[in-house]
Structure formats: structure tokens, C-alpha cells
PDB file of C-alpha atoms in Angstrom:
ATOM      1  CA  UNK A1313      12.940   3.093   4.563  1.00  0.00           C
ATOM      2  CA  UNK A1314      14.386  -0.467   4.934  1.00  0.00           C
ATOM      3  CA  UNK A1315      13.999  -2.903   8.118  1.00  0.00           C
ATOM      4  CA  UNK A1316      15.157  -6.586   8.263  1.00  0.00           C
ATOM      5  CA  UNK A1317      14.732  -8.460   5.631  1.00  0.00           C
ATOM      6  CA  UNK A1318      14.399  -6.351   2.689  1.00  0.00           C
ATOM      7  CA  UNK A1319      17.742  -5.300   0.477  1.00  0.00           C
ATOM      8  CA  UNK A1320      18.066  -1.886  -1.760  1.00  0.00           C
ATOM      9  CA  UNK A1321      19.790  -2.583  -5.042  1.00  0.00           C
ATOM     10  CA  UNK A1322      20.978  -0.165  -7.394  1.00  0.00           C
ATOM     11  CA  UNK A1323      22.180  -0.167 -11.063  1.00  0.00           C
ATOM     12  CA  UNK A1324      23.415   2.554 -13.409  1.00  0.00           C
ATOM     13  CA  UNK A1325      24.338   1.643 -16.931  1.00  0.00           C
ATOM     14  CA  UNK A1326      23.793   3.512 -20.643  1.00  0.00           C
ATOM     15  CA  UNK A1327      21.210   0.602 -20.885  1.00  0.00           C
ATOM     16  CA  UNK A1328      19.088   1.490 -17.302  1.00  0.00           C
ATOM     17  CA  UNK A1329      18.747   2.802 -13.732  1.00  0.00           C
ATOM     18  CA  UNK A1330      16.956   2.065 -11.016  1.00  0.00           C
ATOM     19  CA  UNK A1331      16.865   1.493  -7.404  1.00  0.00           C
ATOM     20  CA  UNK A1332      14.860  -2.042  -6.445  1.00  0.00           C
ATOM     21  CA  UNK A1333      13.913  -3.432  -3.320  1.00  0.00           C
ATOM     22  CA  UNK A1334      14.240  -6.926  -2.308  1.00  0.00           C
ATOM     23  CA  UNK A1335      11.526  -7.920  -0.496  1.00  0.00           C
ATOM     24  CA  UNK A1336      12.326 -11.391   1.185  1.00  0.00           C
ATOM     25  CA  UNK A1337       8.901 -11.513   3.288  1.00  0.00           C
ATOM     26  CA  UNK A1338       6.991 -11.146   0.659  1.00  0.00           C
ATOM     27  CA  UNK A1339       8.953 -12.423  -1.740  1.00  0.00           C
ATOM     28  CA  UNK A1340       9.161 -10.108  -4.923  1.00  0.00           C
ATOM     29  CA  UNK A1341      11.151  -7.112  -6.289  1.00  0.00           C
ATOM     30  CA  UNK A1342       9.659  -4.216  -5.798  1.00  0.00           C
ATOM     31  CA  UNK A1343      11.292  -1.186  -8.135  1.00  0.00           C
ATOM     32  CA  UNK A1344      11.764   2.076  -6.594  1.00  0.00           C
ATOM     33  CA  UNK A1345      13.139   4.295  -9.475  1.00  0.00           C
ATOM     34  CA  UNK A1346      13.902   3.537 -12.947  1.00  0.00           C
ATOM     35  CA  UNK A1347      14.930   5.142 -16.291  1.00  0.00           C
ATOM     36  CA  UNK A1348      14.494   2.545 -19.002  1.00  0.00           C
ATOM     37  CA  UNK A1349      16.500   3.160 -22.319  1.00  0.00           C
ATOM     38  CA  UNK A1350      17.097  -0.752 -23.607  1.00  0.00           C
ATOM     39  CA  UNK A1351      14.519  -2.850 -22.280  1.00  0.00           C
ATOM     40  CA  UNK A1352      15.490  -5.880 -22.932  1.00  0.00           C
ATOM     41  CA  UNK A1353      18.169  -5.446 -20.572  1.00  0.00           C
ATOM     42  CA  UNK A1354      16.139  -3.980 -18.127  1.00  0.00           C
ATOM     43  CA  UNK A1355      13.960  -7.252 -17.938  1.00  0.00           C
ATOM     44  CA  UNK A1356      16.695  -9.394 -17.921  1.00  0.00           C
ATOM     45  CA  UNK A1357      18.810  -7.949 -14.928  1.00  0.00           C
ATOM     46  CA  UNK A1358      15.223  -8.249 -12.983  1.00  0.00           C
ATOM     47  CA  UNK A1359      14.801 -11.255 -14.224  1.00  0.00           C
ATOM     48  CA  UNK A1360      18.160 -12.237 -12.452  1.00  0.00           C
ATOM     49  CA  UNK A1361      18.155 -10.559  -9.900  1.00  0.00           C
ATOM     50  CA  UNK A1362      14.634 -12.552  -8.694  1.00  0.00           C
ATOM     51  CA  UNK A1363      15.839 -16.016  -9.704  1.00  0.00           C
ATOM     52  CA  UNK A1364      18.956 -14.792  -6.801  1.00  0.00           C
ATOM     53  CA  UNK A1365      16.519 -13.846  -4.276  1.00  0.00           C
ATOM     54  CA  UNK A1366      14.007 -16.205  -4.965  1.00  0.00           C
ATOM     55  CA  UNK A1367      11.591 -13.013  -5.674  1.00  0.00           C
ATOM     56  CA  UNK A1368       8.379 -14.865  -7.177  1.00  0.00           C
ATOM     57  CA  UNK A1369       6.550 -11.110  -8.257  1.00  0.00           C
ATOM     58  CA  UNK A1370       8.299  -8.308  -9.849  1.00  0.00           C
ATOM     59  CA  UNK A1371       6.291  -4.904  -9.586  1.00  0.00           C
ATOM     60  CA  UNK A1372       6.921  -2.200 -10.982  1.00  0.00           C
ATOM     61  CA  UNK A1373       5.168   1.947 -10.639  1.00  0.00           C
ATOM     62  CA  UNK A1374       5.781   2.451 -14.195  1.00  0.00           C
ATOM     63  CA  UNK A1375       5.003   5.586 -16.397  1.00  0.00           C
ATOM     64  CA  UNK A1376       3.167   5.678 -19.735  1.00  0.00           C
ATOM     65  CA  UNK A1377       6.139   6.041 -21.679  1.00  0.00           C
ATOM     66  CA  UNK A1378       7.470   2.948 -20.761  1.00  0.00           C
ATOM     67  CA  UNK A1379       4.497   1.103 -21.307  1.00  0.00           C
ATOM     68  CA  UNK A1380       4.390  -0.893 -24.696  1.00  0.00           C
ATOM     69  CA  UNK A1381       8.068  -1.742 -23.723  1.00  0.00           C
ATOM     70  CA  UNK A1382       7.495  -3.603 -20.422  1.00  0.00           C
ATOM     71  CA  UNK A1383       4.213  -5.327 -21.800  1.00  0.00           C
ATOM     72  CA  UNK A1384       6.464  -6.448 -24.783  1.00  0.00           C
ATOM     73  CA  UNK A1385       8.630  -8.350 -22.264  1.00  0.00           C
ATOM     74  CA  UNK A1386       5.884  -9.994 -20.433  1.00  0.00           C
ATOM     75  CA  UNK A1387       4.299  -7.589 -17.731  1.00  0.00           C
ATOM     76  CA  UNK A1388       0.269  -6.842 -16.922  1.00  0.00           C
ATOM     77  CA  UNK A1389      -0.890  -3.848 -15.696  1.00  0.00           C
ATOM     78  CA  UNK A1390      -2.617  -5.104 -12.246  1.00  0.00           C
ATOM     79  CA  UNK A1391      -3.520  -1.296 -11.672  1.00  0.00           C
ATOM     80  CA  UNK A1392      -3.223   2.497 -12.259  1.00  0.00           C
ATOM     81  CA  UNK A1393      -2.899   5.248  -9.704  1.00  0.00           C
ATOM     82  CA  UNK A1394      -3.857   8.987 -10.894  1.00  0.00           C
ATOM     83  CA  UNK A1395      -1.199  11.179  -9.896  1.00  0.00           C
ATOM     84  CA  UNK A1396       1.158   9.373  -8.840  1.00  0.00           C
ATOM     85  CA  UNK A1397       4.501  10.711 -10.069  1.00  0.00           C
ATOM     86  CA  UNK A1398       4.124  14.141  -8.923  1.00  0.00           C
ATOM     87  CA  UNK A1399       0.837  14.628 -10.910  1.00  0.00           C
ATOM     88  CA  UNK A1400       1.343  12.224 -13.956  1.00  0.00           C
ATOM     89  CA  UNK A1401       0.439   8.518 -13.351  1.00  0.00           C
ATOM     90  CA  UNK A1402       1.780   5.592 -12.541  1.00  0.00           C
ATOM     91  CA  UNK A1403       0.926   2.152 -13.890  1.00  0.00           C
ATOM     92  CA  UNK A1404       1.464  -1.213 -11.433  1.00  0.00           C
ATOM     93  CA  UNK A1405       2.886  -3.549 -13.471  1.00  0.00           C
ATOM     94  CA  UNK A1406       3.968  -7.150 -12.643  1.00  0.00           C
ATOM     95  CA  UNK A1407       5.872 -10.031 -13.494  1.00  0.00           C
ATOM     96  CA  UNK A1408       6.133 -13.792 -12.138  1.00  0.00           C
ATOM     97  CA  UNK A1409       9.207 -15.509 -12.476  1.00  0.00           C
ATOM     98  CA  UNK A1410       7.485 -18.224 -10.375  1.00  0.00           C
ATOM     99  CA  UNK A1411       3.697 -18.524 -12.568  1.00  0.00           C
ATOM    100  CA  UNK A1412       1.855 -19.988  -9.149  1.00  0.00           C
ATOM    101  CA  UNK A1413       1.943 -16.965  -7.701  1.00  0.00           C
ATOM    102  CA  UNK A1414      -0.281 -15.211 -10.478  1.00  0.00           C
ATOM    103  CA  UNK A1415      -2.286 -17.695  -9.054  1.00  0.00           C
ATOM    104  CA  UNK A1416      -5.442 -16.567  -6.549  1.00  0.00           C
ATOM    105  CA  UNK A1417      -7.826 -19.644  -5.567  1.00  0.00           C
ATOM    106  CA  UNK A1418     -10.354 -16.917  -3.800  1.00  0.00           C
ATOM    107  CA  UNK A1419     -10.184 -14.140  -6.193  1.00  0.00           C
ATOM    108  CA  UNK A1420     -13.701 -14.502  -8.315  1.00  0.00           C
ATOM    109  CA  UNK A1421     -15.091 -14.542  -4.296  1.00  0.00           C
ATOM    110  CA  UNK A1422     -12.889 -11.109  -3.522  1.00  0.00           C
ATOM    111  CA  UNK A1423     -14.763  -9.461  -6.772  1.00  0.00           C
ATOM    112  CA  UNK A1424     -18.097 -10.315  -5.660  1.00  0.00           C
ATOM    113  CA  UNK A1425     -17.293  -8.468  -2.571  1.00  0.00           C
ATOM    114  CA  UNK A1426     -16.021  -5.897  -4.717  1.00  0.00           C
ATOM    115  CA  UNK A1427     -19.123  -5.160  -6.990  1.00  0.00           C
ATOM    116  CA  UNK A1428     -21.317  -5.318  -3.617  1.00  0.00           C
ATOM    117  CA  UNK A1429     -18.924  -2.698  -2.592  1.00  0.00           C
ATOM    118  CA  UNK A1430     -18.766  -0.351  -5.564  1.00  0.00           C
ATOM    119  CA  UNK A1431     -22.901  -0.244  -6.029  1.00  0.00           C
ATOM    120  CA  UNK A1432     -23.436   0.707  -2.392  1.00  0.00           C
ATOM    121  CA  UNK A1433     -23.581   4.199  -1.650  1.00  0.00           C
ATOM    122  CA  UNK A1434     -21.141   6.830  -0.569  1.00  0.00           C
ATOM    123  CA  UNK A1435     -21.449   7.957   3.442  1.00  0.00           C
ATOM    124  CA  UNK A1436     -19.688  10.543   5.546  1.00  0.00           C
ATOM    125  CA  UNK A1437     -18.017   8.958   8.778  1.00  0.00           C
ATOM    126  CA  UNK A1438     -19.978   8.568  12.035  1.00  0.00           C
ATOM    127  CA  UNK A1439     -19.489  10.814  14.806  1.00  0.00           C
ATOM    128  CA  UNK A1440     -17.049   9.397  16.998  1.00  0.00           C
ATOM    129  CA  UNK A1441     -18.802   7.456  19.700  1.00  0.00           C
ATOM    130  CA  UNK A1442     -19.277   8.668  23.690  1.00  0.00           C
ATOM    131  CA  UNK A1443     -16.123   7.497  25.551  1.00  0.00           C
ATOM    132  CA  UNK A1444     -13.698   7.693  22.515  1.00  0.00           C
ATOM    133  CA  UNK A1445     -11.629  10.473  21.202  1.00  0.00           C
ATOM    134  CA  UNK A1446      -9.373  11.219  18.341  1.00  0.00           C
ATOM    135  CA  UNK A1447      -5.707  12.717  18.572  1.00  0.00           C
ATOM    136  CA  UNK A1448      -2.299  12.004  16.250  1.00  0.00           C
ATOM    137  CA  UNK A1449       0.161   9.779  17.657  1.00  0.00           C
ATOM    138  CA  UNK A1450       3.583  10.596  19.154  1.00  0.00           C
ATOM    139  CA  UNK A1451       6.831   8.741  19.512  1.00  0.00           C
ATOM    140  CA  UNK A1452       5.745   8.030  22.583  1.00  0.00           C
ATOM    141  CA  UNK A1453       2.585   5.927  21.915  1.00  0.00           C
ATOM    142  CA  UNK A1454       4.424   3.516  19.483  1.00  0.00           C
ATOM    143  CA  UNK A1455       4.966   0.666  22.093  1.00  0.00           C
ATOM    144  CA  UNK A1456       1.213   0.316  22.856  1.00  0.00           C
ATOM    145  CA  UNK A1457       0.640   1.140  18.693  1.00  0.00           C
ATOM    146  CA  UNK A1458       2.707  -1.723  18.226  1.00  0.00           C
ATOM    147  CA  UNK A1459       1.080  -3.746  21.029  1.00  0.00           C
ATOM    148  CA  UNK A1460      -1.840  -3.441  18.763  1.00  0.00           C
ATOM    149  CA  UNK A1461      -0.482  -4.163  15.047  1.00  0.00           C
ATOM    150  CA  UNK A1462       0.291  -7.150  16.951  1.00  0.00           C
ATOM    151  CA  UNK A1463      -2.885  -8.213  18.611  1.00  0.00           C
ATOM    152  CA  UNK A1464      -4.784  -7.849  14.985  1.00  0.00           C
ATOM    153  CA  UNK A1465      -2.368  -9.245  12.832  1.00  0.00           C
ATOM    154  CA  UNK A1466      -0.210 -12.315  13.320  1.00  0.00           C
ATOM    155  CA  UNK A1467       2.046 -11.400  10.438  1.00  0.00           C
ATOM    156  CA  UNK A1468       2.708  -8.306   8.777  1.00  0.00           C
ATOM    157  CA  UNK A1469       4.595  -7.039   5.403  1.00  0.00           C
ATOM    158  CA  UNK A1470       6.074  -4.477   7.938  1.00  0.00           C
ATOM    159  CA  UNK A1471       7.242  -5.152  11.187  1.00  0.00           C
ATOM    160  CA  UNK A1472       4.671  -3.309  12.616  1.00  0.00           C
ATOM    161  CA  UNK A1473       4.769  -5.094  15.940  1.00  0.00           C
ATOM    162  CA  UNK A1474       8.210  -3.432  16.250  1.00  0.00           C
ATOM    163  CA  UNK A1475       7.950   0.291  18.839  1.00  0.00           C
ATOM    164  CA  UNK A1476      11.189   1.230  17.218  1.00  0.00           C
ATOM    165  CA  UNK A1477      10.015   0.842  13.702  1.00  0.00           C
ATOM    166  CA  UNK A1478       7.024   2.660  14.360  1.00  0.00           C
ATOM    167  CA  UNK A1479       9.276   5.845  16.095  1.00  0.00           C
ATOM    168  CA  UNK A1480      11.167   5.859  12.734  1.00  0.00           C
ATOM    169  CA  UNK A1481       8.416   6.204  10.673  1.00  0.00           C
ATOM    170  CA  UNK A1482       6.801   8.872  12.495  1.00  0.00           C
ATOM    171  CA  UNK A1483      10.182  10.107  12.186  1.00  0.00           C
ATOM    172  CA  UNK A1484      10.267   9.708   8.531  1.00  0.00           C
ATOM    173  CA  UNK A1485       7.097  11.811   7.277  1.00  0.00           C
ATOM    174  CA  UNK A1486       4.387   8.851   7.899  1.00  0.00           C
ATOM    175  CA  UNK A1487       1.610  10.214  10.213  1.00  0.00           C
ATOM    176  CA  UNK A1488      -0.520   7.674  12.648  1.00  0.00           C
ATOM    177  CA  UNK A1489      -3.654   8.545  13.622  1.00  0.00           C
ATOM    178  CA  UNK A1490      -5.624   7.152  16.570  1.00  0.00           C
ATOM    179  CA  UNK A1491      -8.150   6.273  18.884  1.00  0.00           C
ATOM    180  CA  UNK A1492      -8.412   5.898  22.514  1.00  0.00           C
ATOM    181  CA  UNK A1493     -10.915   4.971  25.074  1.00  0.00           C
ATOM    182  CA  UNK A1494      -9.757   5.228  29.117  1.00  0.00           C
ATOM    183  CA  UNK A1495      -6.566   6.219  28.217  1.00  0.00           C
ATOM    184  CA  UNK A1496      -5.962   2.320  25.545  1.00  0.00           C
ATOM    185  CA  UNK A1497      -5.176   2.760  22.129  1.00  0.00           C
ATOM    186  CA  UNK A1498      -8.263   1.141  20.231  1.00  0.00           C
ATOM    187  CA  UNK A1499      -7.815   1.990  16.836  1.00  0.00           C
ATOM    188  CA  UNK A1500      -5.443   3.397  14.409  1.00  0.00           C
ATOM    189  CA  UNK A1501      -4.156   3.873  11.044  1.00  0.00           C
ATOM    190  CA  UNK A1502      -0.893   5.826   9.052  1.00  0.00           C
ATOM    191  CA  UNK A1503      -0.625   8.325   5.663  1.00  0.00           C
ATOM    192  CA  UNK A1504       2.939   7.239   4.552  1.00  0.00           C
ATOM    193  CA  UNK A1505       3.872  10.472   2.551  1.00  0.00           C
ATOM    194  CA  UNK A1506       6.591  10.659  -0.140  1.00  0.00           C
ATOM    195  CA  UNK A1507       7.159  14.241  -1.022  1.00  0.00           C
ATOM    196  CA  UNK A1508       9.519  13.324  -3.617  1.00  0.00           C
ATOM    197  CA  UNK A1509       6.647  12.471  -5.575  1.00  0.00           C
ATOM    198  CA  UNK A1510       3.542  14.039  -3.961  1.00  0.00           C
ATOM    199  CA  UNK A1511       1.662  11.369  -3.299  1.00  0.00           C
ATOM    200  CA  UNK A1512       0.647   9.791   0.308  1.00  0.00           C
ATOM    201  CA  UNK A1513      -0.390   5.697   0.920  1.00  0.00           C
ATOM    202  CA  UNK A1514      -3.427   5.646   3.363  1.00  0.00           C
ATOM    203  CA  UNK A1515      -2.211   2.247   5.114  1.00  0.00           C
ATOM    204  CA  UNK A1516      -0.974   0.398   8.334  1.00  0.00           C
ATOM    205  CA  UNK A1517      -5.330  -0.338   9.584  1.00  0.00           C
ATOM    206  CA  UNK A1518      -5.954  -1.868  12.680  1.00  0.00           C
ATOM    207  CA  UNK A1519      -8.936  -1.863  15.131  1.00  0.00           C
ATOM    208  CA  UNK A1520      -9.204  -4.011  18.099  1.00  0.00           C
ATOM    209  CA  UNK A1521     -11.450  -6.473  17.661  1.00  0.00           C
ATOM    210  CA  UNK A1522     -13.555  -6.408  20.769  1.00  0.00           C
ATOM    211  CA  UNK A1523     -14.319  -2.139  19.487  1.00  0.00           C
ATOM    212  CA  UNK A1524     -15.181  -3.126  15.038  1.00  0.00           C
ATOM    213  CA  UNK A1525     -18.457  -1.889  13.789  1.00  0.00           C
ATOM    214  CA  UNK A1526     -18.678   1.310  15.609  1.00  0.00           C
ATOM    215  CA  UNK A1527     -17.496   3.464  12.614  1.00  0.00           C
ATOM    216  CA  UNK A1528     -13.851   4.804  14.025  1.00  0.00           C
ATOM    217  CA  UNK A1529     -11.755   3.524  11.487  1.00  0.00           C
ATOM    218  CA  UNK A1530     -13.578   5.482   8.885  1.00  0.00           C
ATOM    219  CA  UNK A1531     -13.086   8.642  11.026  1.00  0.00           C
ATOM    220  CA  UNK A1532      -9.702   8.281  11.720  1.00  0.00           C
ATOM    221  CA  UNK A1533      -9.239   7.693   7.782  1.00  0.00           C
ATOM    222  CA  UNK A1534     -11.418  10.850   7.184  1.00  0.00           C
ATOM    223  CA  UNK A1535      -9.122  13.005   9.502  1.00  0.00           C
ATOM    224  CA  UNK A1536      -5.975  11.694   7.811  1.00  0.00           C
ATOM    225  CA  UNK A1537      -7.157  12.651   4.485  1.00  0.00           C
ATOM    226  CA  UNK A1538      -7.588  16.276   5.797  1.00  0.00           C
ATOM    227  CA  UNK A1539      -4.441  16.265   7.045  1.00  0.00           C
ATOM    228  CA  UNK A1540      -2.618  14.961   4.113  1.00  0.00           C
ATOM    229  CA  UNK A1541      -4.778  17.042   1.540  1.00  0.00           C
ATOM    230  CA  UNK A1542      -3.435  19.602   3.733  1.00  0.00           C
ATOM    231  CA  UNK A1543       0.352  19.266   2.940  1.00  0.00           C
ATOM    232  CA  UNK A1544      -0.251  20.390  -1.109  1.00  0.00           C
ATOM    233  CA  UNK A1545      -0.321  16.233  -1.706  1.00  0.00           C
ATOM    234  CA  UNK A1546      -0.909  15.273  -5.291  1.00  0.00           C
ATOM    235  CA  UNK A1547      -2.167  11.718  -5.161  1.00  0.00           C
ATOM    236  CA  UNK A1548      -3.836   9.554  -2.336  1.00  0.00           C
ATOM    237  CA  UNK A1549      -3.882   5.810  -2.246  1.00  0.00           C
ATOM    238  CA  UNK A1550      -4.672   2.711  -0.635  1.00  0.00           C
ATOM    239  CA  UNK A1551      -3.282  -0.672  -0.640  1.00  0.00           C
ATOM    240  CA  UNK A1552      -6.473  -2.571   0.770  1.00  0.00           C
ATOM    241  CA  UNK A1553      -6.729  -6.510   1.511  1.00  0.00           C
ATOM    242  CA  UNK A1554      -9.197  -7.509  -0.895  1.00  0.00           C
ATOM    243  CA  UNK A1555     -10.457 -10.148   1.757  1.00  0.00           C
ATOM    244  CA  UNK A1556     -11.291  -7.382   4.207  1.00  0.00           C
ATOM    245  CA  UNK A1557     -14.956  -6.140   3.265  1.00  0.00           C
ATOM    246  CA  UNK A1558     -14.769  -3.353   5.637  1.00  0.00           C
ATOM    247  CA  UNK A1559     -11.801  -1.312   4.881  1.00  0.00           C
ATOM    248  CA  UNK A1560     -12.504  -1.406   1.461  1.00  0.00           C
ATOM    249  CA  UNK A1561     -16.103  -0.547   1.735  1.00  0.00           C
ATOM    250  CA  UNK A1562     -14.821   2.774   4.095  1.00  0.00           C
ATOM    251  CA  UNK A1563     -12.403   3.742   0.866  1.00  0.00           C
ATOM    252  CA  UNK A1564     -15.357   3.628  -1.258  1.00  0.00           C
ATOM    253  CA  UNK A1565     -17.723   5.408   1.144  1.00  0.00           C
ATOM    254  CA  UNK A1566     -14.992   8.014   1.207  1.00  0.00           C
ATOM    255  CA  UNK A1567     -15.110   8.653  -2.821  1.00  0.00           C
ATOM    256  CA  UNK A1568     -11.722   6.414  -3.595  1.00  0.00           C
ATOM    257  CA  UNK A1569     -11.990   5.365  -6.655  1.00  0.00           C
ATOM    258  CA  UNK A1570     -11.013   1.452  -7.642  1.00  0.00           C
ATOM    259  CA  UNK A1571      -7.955   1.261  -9.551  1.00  0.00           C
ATOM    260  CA  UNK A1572      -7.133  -2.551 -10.034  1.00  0.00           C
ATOM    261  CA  UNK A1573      -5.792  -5.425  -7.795  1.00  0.00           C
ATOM    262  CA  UNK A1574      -2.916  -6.158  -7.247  1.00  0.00           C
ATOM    263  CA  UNK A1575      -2.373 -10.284  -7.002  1.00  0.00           C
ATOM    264  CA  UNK A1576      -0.921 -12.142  -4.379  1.00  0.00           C
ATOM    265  CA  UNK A1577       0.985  -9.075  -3.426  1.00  0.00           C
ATOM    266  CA  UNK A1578       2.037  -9.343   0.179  1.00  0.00           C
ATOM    267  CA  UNK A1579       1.925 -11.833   2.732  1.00  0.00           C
ATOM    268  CA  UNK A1580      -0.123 -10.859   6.115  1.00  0.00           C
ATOM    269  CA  UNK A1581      -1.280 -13.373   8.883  1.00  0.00           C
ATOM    270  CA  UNK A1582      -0.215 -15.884   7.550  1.00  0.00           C
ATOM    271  CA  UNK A1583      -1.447 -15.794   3.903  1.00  0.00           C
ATOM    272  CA  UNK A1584      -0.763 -14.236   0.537  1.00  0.00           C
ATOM    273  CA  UNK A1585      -3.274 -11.518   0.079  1.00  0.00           C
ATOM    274  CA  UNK A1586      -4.539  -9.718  -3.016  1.00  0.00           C
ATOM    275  CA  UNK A1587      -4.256  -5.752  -2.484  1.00  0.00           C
ATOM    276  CA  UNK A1588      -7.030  -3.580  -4.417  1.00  0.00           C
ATOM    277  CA  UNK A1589      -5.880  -0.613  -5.370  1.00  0.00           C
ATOM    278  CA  UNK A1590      -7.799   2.008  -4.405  1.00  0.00           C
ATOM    279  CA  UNK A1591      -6.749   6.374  -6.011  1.00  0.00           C
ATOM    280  CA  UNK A1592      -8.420   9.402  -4.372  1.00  0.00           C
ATOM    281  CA  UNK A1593      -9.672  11.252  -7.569  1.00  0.00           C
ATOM    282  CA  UNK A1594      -7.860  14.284  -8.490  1.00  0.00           C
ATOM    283  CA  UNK A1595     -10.875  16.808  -7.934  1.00  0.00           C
ATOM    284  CA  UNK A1596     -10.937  16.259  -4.967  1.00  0.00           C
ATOM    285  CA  UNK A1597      -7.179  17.202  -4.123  1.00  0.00           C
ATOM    286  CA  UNK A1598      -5.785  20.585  -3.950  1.00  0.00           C
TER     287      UNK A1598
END
């Protein structure tokens, strides 16, 4: 699904396919679909393609077999997520056409977090507090979902902010989740599922403020993982903000395993963040 902002290109030649996505918000290429036969042509039309759009990241779900050919023409592996492609996994790899954005002043601070993160133990959600309850979200709450996207972040990667965006993704196989208290929306979050590929992206967080620390963002993540797990899903995964302590320490509690991170990936109030990957391991799906 596309919104303003961000272009589909495709390309179909005895040399490659694929389908990429221009991403002018957060300036980078993000590919789609791909069949790689000649890579050197491959990396060259992406190549071009960012120096057009002013893309400064190229990323890239890639599968093993293409590996040794994309690392030959300059990409890293920033992370892996079991699963991915229908069962078989994909590998995130990037490229910078512009080299400052490889660049993260804050990251050696992020990993500390991390390593706090990963040797604390794991915990089943809360019970949800007196006053609050738990439901899935209709069509119909997206103006006061989107009230809140906005109140917690100033900027977005997805117009979030947007009631009509929000209708067509709930329209489109992505399922919100939420909270209320008296009737308000406090807290939510969304499983974006492709079932082209059977997997599902735990994303789209937000608690208001004034209601953080009482535990309902790790329930509502809890009851979309039933839910998805549910639907015969394949692989579960989470895009986290590696400056946010608290969603990624809920991901851990919930047995997510840390797959990489993912560098100066998107831009959200107002900043480039770093995105750890996070992969729900396959035991645990059905």
C-alpha cells in the first residue's frame, strides 16, 4: 500500500525484476520483489535509480541465494528475519549511496540499552488494569486512532495521523488493537499481515503519555500475537526504535528474538532512528 510521497517502480529485463519503493520521507529505496540473474546490473539500476530520488539507503529482504552476489557489490547484512519468505528467510541488506547516513552518533548508547535488555528476564503481560479494557479496532475508531498517532509522535514514516489511511489499512489485512478507558482511546498498536508471504510486522505503537508504565502496551501486543498466530502466519516481526527502551524490552519479555539493527532506517519525530530488528522464533508459531 502506497500514500503520498512514496513511488512503486517496476523493472523486467533477462538481467532482473523487481518491484521498489521510493520512499521520499525517509529517503531510501526500499525493494519489494526481486529475481536477480546479472547482478551487476541489478546494483547499478538501484544505484540510479537513488542518485534520481535522492534515496540515501537502499534495503533490500534478500534470500540466501542471492547473498555472496549483493555483498560482492557493496551491501551489509544489518539483519535476518526467520521465516520470512513464506518459511525460508530473509536477509536485510543495505546500501548508502550517500555514506553519512551509515552514520549513527548514538548507536554504541542504543546497544547498551540493548544488552540491559537481552539479560533481563522474560515476563508474561500484566493484567489489564481496573478502568481499562481491550477490544480490536473498527473503521470507525480511526479518527480518534489517528488523533493519537498524532499526539505521540510529531512525525511518522506513515501518515498515521491520517483517519483515512488508517480505514485503508484495516481495510487491507493490518489489524489495530486497542485500549480504552471512559470510552478514549489510550493505547494501541497494528499486525500488518502479508499473506503473500506469511509473515505479519508487529508495528504502528503508541500509548498516551499521561497512561505509560501501567503494562497495556505489552497486553495489547500479547493479544495481537494470538490473533496473528491464529491466521496459520509463518513469521512475526518487529521494527522497534532502538531509542525506545520500553517497546523493545516488551518484544524481549515476549520471547522475540534480536535479529540485527537496522541503521538510520526511518525518520520519526523529527529524527533518523535506528530500527532493531526483532523475529518471533519459529517454535513458537504454528
Amino acid at each position: 500500500m502506497l500514500f503520498d510521497n512514496q513511488t512503486m517502480l517496476t523493472h523486467n529485463d533477462n538481467n532482473f525484476s523487481l518491484k521498489v519503493m521510493v520512499d521520499s520521507i525517509n529517503q531510501r529505496l526500499w525493494v519489494w520483489d526481486y529475481s536477480l540473474r546479472n547482478g551487476e546490473a541489478f546494483s547499478q539500476y538501484l544505484k540510479n535509480k537513488a542518485s534520481m530520488h535522492s534515496a540515501a539507503k537502499i534495503i533490500i529482504p534478500a534470500r540466501r541465494k542471492d547473498l555472496g552476489e549483493l555483498i560482492k557489490h557493496g551491501y551489509l547484512l544489518e539483519g535476518t528475519a526467520e521465516g520470512f519468505f513464506n518459511g525460508k528467510d530473509a536477509f536485510f541488506m543495505a546500501s548508502y549511496p550517500e555514506p553519512t547516513r551509515r552514520q549513527s552518533d548514538k548507536l554504541e548508547q542504543k546497544m547498551n540499552d540493548l544488552r540491559k535488555i537481552l539479560a533481563s528476564p522474560k515476563k508474561l503481560a500484566k493484567k489489564l488494569p481496573p478502568g481499562y479494557s481491550l477490544r480490536f479496532a473498527t473503521t470507525e475508531d480511526a479518527t480518534e486512532l489517528a488523533k493519537l498517532f498524532n499526539m505521540v509522535f510529531s512525525t511518522y514514516p506513515t501518515p498515521l495521523n491520517n483517519a483515512d489511511y488508517i480505514c485503508e489499512l484495516m481495510n487491507n489485512d493490518t489489524i489495530f488493537i486497542l485500549t480504552e478507558q471512559n470510552g478514549a482511546i489510550i493505547a494501541a498498536a497494528a499486525a500488518e499481515i502479508d499473506s503473500d508471504n506469511s509473515n505479519a510486522e508487529m508495528t504502528n505503537c503508541a500509548t498516551n503519555p499521561s497512561h505509560q508504565g501501567l503494562g497495556l502496551m505489552h497486553i495489547i501486543m500479547e493479544e495481537l500475537q494470538r490473533t496473528v498466530l491464529d491466521r496459520n502466519i509463518k513469521c512475526l516481526y518487529s521494527l522497534s526504535r532502538a531509542s525506545e527502551y520500553g517497546i523493545n524490552l516488551i518484544l524481549h519479555r515476549m520471547g522475540y528474538t534480536y535479529s540485527g539493527t537496522l541503521i538510520n532506517n526511518c525518520h520519526i519525530s523529527g529524527q533518523w532512528e535506528d530500527m532493531h530488528l526483532w523475529v518471533l522464533n519459529s517454535p513458537h508459531l504454528k
